[in-house]
Protein backbone atom coordinates (compact mmCIF):
# COMPACT_ATOMS: atom_id res chain seq x y z
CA UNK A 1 -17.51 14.64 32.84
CA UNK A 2 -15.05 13.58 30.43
CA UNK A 3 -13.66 15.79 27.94
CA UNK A 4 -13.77 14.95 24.14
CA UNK A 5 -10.42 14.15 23.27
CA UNK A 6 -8.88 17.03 20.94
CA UNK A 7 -6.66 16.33 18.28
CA UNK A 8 -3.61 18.65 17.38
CA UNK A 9 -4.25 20.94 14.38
CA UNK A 10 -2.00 22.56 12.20
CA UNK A 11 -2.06 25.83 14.22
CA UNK A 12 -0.64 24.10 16.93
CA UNK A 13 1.71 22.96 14.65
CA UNK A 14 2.46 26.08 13.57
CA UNK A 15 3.03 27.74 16.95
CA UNK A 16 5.25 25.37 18.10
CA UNK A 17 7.21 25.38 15.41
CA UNK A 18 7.37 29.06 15.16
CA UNK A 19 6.36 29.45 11.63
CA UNK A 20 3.22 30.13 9.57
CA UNK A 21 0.50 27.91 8.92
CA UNK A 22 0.55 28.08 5.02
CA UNK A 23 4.05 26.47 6.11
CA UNK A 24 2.71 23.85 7.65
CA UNK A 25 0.40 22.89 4.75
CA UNK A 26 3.01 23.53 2.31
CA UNK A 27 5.34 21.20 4.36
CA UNK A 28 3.13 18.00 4.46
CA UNK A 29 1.50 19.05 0.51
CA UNK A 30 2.59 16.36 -1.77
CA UNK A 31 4.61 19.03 -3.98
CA UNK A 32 4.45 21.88 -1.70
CA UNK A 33 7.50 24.33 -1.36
CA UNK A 34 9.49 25.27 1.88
CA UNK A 35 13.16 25.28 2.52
CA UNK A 36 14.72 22.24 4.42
CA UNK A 37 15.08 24.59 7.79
CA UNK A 38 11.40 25.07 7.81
CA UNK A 39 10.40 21.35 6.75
CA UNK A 40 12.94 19.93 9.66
CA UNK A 41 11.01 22.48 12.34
CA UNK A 42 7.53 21.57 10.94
CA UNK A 43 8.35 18.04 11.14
CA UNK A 44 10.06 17.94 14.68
CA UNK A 45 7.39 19.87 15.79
CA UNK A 46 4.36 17.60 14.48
CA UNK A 47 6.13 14.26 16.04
CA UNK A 48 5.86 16.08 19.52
CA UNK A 49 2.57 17.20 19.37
CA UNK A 50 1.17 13.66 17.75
CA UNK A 51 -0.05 15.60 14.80
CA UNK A 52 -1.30 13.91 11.63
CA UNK A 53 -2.00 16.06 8.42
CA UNK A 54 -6.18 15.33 7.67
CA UNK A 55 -7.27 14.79 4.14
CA UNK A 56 -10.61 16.65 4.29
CA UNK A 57 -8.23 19.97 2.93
CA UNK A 58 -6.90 17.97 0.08
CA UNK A 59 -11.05 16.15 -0.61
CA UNK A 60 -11.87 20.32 -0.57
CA UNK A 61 -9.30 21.76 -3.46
CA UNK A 62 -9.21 18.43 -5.91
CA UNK A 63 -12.58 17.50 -5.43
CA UNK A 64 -11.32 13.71 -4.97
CA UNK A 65 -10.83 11.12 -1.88
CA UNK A 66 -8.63 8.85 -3.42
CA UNK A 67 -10.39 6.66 -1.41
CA UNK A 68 -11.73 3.65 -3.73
CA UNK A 69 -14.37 0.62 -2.94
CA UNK A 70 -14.13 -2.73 -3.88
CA UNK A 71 -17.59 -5.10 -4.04
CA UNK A 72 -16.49 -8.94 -3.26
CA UNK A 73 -18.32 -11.69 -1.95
CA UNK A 74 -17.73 -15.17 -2.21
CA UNK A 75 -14.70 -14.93 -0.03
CA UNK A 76 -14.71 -18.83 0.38
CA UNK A 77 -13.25 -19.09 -3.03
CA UNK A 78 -9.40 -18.63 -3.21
CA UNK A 79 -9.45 -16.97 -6.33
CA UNK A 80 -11.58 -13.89 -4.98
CA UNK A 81 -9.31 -13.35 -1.65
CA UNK A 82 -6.31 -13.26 -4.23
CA UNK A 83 -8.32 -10.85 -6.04
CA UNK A 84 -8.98 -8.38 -3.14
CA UNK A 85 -5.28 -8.78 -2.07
CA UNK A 86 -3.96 -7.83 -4.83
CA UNK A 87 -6.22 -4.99 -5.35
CA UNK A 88 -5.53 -3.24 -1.91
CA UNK A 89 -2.03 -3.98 -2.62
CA UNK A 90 -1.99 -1.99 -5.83
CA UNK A 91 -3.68 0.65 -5.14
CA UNK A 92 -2.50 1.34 -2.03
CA UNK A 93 0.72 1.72 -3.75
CA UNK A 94 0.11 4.10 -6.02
CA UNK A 95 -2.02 6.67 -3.26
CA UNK A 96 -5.59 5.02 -2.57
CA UNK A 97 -7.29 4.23 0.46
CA UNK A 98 -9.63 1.27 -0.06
CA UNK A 99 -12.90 0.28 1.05
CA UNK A 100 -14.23 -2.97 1.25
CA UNK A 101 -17.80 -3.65 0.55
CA UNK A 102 -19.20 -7.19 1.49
CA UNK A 103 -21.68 -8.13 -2.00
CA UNK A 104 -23.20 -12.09 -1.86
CA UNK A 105 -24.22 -13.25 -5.05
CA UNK A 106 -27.71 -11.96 -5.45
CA UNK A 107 -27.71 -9.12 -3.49
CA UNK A 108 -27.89 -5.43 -5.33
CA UNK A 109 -25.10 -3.53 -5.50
CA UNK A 110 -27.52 -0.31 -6.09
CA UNK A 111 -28.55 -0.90 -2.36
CA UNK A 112 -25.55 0.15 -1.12
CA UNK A 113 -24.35 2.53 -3.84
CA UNK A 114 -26.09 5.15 -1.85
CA UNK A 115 -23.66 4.85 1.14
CA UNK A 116 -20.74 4.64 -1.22
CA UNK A 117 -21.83 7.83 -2.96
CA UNK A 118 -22.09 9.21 0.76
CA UNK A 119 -18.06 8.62 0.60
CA UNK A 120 -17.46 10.32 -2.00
CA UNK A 121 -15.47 7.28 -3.64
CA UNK A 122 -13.47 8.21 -6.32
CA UNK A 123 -14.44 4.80 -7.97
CA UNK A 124 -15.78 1.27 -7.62
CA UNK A 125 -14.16 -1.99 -8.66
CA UNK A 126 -17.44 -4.83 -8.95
CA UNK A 127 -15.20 -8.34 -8.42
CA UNK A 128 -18.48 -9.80 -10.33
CA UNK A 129 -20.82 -8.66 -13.04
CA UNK A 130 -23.22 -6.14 -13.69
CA UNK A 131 -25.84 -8.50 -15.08
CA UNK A 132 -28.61 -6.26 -17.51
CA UNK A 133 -28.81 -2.46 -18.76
CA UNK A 134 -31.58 -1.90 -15.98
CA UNK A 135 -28.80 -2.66 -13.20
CA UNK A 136 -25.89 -0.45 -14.98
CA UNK A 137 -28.48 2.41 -16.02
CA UNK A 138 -29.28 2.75 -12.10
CA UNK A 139 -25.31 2.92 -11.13
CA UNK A 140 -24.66 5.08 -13.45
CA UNK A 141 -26.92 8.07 -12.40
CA UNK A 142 -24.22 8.05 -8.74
CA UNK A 143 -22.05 9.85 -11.59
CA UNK A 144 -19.00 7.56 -10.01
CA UNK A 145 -16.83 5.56 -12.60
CA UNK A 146 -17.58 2.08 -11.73
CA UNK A 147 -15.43 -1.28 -13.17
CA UNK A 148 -16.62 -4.37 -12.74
CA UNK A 149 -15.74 -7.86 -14.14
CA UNK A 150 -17.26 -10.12 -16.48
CA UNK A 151 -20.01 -8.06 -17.09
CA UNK A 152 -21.66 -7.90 -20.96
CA UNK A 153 -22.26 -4.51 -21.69
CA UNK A 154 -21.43 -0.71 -20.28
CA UNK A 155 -22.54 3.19 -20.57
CA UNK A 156 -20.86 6.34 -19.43
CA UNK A 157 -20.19 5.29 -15.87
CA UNK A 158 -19.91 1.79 -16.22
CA UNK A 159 -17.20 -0.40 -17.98
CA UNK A 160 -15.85 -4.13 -17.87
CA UNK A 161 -12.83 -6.23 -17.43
CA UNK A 162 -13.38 -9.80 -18.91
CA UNK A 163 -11.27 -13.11 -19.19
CA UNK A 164 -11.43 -13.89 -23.02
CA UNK A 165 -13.67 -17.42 -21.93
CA UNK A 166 -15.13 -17.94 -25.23
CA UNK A 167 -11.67 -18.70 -26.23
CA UNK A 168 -10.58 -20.44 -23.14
CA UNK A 169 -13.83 -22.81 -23.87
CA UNK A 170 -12.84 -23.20 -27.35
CA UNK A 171 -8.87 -24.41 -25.86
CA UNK A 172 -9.85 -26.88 -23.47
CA UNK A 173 -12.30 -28.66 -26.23
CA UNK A 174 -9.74 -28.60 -28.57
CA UNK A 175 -7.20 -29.87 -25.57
CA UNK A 176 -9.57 -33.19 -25.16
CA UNK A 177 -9.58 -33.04 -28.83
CA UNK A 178 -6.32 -34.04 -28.62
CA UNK A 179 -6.82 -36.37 -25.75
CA UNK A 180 -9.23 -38.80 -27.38
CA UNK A 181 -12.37 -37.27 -26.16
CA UNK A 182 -15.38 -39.26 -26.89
CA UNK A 183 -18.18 -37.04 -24.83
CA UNK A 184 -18.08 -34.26 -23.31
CA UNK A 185 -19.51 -32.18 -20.46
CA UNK A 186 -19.61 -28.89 -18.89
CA UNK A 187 -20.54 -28.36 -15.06
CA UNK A 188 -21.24 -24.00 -15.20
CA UNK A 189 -22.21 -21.86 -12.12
CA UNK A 190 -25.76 -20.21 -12.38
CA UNK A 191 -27.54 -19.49 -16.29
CA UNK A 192 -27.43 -15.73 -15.55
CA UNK A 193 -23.59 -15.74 -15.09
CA UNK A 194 -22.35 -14.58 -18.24
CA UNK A 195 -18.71 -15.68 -18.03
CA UNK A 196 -19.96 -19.43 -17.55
CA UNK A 197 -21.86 -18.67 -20.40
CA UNK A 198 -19.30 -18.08 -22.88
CA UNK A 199 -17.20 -20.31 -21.41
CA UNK A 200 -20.05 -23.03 -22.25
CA UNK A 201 -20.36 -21.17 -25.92
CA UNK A 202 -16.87 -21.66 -27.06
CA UNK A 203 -16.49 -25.12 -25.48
CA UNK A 204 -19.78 -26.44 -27.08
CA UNK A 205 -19.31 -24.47 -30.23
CA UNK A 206 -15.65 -25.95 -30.67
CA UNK A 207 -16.24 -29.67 -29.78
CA UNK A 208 -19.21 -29.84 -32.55
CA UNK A 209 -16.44 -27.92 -35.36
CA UNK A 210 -14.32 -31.35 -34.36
CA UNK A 211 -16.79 -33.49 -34.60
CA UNK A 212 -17.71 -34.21 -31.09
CA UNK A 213 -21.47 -35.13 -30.38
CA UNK A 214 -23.49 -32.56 -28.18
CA UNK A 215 -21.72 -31.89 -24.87
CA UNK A 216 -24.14 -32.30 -21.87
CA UNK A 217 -24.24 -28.96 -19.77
CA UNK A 218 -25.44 -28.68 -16.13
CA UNK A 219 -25.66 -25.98 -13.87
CA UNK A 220 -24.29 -25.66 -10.11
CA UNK A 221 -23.19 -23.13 -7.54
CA UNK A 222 -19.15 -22.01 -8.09
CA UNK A 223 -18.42 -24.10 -5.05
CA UNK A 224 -16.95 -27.18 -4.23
CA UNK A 225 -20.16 -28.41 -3.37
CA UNK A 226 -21.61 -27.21 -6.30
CA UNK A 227 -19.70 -29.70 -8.69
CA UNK A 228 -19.87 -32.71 -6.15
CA UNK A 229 -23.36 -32.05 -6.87
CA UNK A 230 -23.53 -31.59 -10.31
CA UNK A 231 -21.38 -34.57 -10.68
CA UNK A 232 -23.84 -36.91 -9.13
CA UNK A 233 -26.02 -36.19 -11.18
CA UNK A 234 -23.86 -36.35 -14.33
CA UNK A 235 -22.81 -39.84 -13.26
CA UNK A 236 -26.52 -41.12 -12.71
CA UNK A 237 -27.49 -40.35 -16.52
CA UNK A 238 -26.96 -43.64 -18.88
CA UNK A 239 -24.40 -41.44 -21.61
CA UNK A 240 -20.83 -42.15 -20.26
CA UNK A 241 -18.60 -38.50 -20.27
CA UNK A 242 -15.37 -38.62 -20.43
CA UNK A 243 -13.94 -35.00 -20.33
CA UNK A 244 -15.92 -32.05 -17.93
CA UNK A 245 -14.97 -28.73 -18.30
CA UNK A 246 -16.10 -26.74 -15.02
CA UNK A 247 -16.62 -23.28 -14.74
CA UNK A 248 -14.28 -22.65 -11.92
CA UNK A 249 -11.81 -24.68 -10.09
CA UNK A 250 -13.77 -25.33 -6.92
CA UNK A 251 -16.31 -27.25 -8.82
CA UNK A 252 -13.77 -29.72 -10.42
CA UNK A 253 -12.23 -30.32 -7.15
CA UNK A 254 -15.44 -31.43 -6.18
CA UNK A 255 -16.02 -33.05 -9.47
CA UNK A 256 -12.51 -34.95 -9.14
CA UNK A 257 -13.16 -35.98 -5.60
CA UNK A 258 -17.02 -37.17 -6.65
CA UNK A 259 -15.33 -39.42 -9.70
CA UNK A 260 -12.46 -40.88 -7.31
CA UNK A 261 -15.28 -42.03 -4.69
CA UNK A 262 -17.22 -43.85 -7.84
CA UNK A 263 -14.03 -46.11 -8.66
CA UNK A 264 -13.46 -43.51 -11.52
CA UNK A 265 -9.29 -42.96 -12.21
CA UNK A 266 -8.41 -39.37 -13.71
CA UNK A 267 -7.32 -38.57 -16.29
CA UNK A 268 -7.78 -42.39 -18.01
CA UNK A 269 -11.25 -42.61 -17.26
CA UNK A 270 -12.00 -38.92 -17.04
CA UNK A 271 -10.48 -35.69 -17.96
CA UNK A 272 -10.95 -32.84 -15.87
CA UNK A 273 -10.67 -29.51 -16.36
CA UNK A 274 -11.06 -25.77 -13.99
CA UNK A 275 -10.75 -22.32 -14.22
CA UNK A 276 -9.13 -19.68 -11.96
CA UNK A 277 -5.53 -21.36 -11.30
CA UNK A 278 -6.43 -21.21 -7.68
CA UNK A 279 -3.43 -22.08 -5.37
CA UNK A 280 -5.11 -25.93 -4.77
CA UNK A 281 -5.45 -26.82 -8.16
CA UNK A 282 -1.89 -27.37 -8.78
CA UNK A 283 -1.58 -29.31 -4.94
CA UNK A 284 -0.27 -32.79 -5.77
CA UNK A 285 -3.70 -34.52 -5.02
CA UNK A 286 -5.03 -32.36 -7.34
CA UNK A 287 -3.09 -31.36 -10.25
CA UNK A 288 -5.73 -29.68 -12.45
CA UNK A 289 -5.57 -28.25 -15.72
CA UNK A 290 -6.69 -24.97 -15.45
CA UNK A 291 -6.66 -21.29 -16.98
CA UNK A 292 -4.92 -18.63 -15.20
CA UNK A 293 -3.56 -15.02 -16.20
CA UNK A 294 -1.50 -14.05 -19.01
CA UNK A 295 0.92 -11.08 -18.04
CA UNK A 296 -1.78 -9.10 -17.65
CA UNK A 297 -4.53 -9.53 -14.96
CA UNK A 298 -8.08 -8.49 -14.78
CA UNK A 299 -6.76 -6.17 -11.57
CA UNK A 300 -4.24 -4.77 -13.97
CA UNK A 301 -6.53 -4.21 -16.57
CA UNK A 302 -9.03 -2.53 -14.18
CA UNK A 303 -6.35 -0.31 -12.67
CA UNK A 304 -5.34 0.69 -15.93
CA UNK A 305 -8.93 1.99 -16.44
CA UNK A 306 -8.75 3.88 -13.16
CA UNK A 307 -5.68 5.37 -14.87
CA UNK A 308 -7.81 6.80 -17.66
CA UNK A 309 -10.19 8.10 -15.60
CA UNK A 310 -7.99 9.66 -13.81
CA UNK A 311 -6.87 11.53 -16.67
CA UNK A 312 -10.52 12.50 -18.21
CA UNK A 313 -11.07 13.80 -14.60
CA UNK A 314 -15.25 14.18 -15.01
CA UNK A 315 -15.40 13.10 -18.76
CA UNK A 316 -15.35 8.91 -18.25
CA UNK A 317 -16.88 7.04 -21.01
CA UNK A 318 -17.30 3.47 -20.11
CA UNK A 319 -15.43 0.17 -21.90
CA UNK A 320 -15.06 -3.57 -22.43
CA UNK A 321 -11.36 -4.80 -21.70
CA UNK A 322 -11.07 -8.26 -22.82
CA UNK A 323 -8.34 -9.97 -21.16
CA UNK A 324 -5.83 -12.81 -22.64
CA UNK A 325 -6.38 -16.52 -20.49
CA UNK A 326 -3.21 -19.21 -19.94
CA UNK A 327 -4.37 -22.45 -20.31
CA UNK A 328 -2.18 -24.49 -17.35
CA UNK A 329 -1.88 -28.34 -18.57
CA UNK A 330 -1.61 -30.76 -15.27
CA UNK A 331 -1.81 -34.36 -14.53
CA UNK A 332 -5.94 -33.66 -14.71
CA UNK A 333 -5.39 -34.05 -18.59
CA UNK A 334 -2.74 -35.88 -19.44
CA UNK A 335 -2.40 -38.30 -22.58
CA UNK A 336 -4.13 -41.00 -21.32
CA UNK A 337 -3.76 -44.73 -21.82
CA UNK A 338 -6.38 -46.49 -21.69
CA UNK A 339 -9.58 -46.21 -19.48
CA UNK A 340 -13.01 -47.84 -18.98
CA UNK A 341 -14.80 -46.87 -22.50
């Protein structure tokens, strides 16, 4: 029968090394105290025996893992694997252990809150939104400090990290503005995702300030697909556009490559625009305009709320963080001269 394989304590440590086993513990403690004789024993002694300090101990006295989960899906979009990258990245380097927690669009995050709460997270970062009070009420009695972007309200447990896309909408209308735009259109990502939302709001608001007659809007999936779609069915309807704002940069790849196939040059014929800065929207056969970060990202802005709770230790009181957007001017919207009008 095989024997369960046992792992070397800090007893064993300690015997070997010939000292106690407070001196162990104080010798792998993050600011624990022992003389440079004992540490150099402790040490030599733990790289013979294999022995690796456990965190359980330090879970016990501080009541924290600094273990933290992160909810993605989407991972066929660039712009979310930069997201999670960055995120491990950070936090790894300032002490956290991260989780990774597979969420599709449309699936609950409460289902698997339970499990996460088994963990003993010290918090949750939501790479989407939390979309109605119903949803946040429900994460909020776990008791753990959640973060999630783009979502439209908070509570105690809950807050948000947002792009500022009402003015990002209000930019790129005032961008074709400039351009000569003579009608506009907006391909979004589903009606129940607010950020599309208010990117829609401050591009339709804006254009009719200028002038502009009513933009047409249509929704699609944030894919590429999604705007191929959503083109062909712009492109069937008798009102010639001109400009399209798209919610994300996916879609107006698809959108760009949809207009090329129909004969359509951009920008003289059409002006396209994205949103994310994803690393293919500045490729040569692209060259989108798009918004990216300012100096500070929505994973800064989030870790900076991990910060504060941090701080509070149990008192957390949930906020919005609205973050600054860059708007990136390419080839997708440059002056144009001429086009088929």
């Amino acid at each position: 029968m095989n024997e369960q394989k046992k792992f070397p304590s800090s007893v064993d440590v300690a015997r070997r090394a010939g000292v106690s086993q407070s001196a162990v513990s104080r010798t792998f403690a993050p600011n624990g105290s022992v003389s440079e004789k004992t540490r150099a024993k402790v040490l030599a002694a733990a790289e013979e025996l294999g022995y690796r300090p456990s965190v359980i101990p330090r879970i016990m006295l501080t009541h924290r893992s600094f273990l933290v989960a992160i909810a993605i899906g989407g991972m066929y979009n660039p712009f979310n694997s930069s997201v999670l990258e960055t995120f491990a990245r950070k936090l790894q380097a300032i002490g956290y252990q991260v989780m990774l927690v597979q969420v599709e669009h449309g699936e609950s995050l409460e289902s698997v809150m339970p499990r996460l709460a088994g963990y003993r997270v010290d918090a949750i970062f939501v790479a989407r939104g939390v979309l109605d009070d119903q949803s946040a009420a429900a994460l909020a009695e776990f008791r753990i400090p959640i973060v999630a972007f783009h979502t439209p309200l908070r509570n105690e447990w809950v807050s948000s990290v947002c792009w500022d896309n009402l003015d990002a909408g209000r930019q790129i209308a005032e961008l074709f503005h400039k351009r000569g735009l003579r009608q506009g259109a907006f391909i979004g990502g589903p009606p129940q995702v607010t950020s599309g939302m208010e990117r829609w709001r401050g591009f339709r608001i804006r254009l009719l300030e200028l002038g502009h007659p009513e933009p047409v809007m249509l929704h699609a999936p944030f894919t590429y697909e999604g705007g191929v779609e959503a083109t062909e069915r712009l492109l069937s309807r008798p009102l010639h556009v001109d400009a399209v704002f798209c919610s994300n940069d996916l879609a107006a790849i698809g959108c760009m490559d949809t207009l090329r196939e129909r004969g359509l040059n951009i920008p003289e014929d059409v002006m396209v625009a994205g949103f994310d800065d994803i690393p293919e929207a500045s490729w040569k056969g692209n060259d989108l305009t798009t918004f990216g970060q300012s100096d500070v990202s929505l994973v800064d802005a989030s870790l900076a709320i991990l910060s504060d709770v941090v701080e509070a230790m149990q008192h957390f009181s949930g906020i919005i963080v609205t973050v600054p957007v860059r708007l990136i001017e390419r080839g997708s919207t440059a002056p144009r001269h001429g086009g088929r009008h």
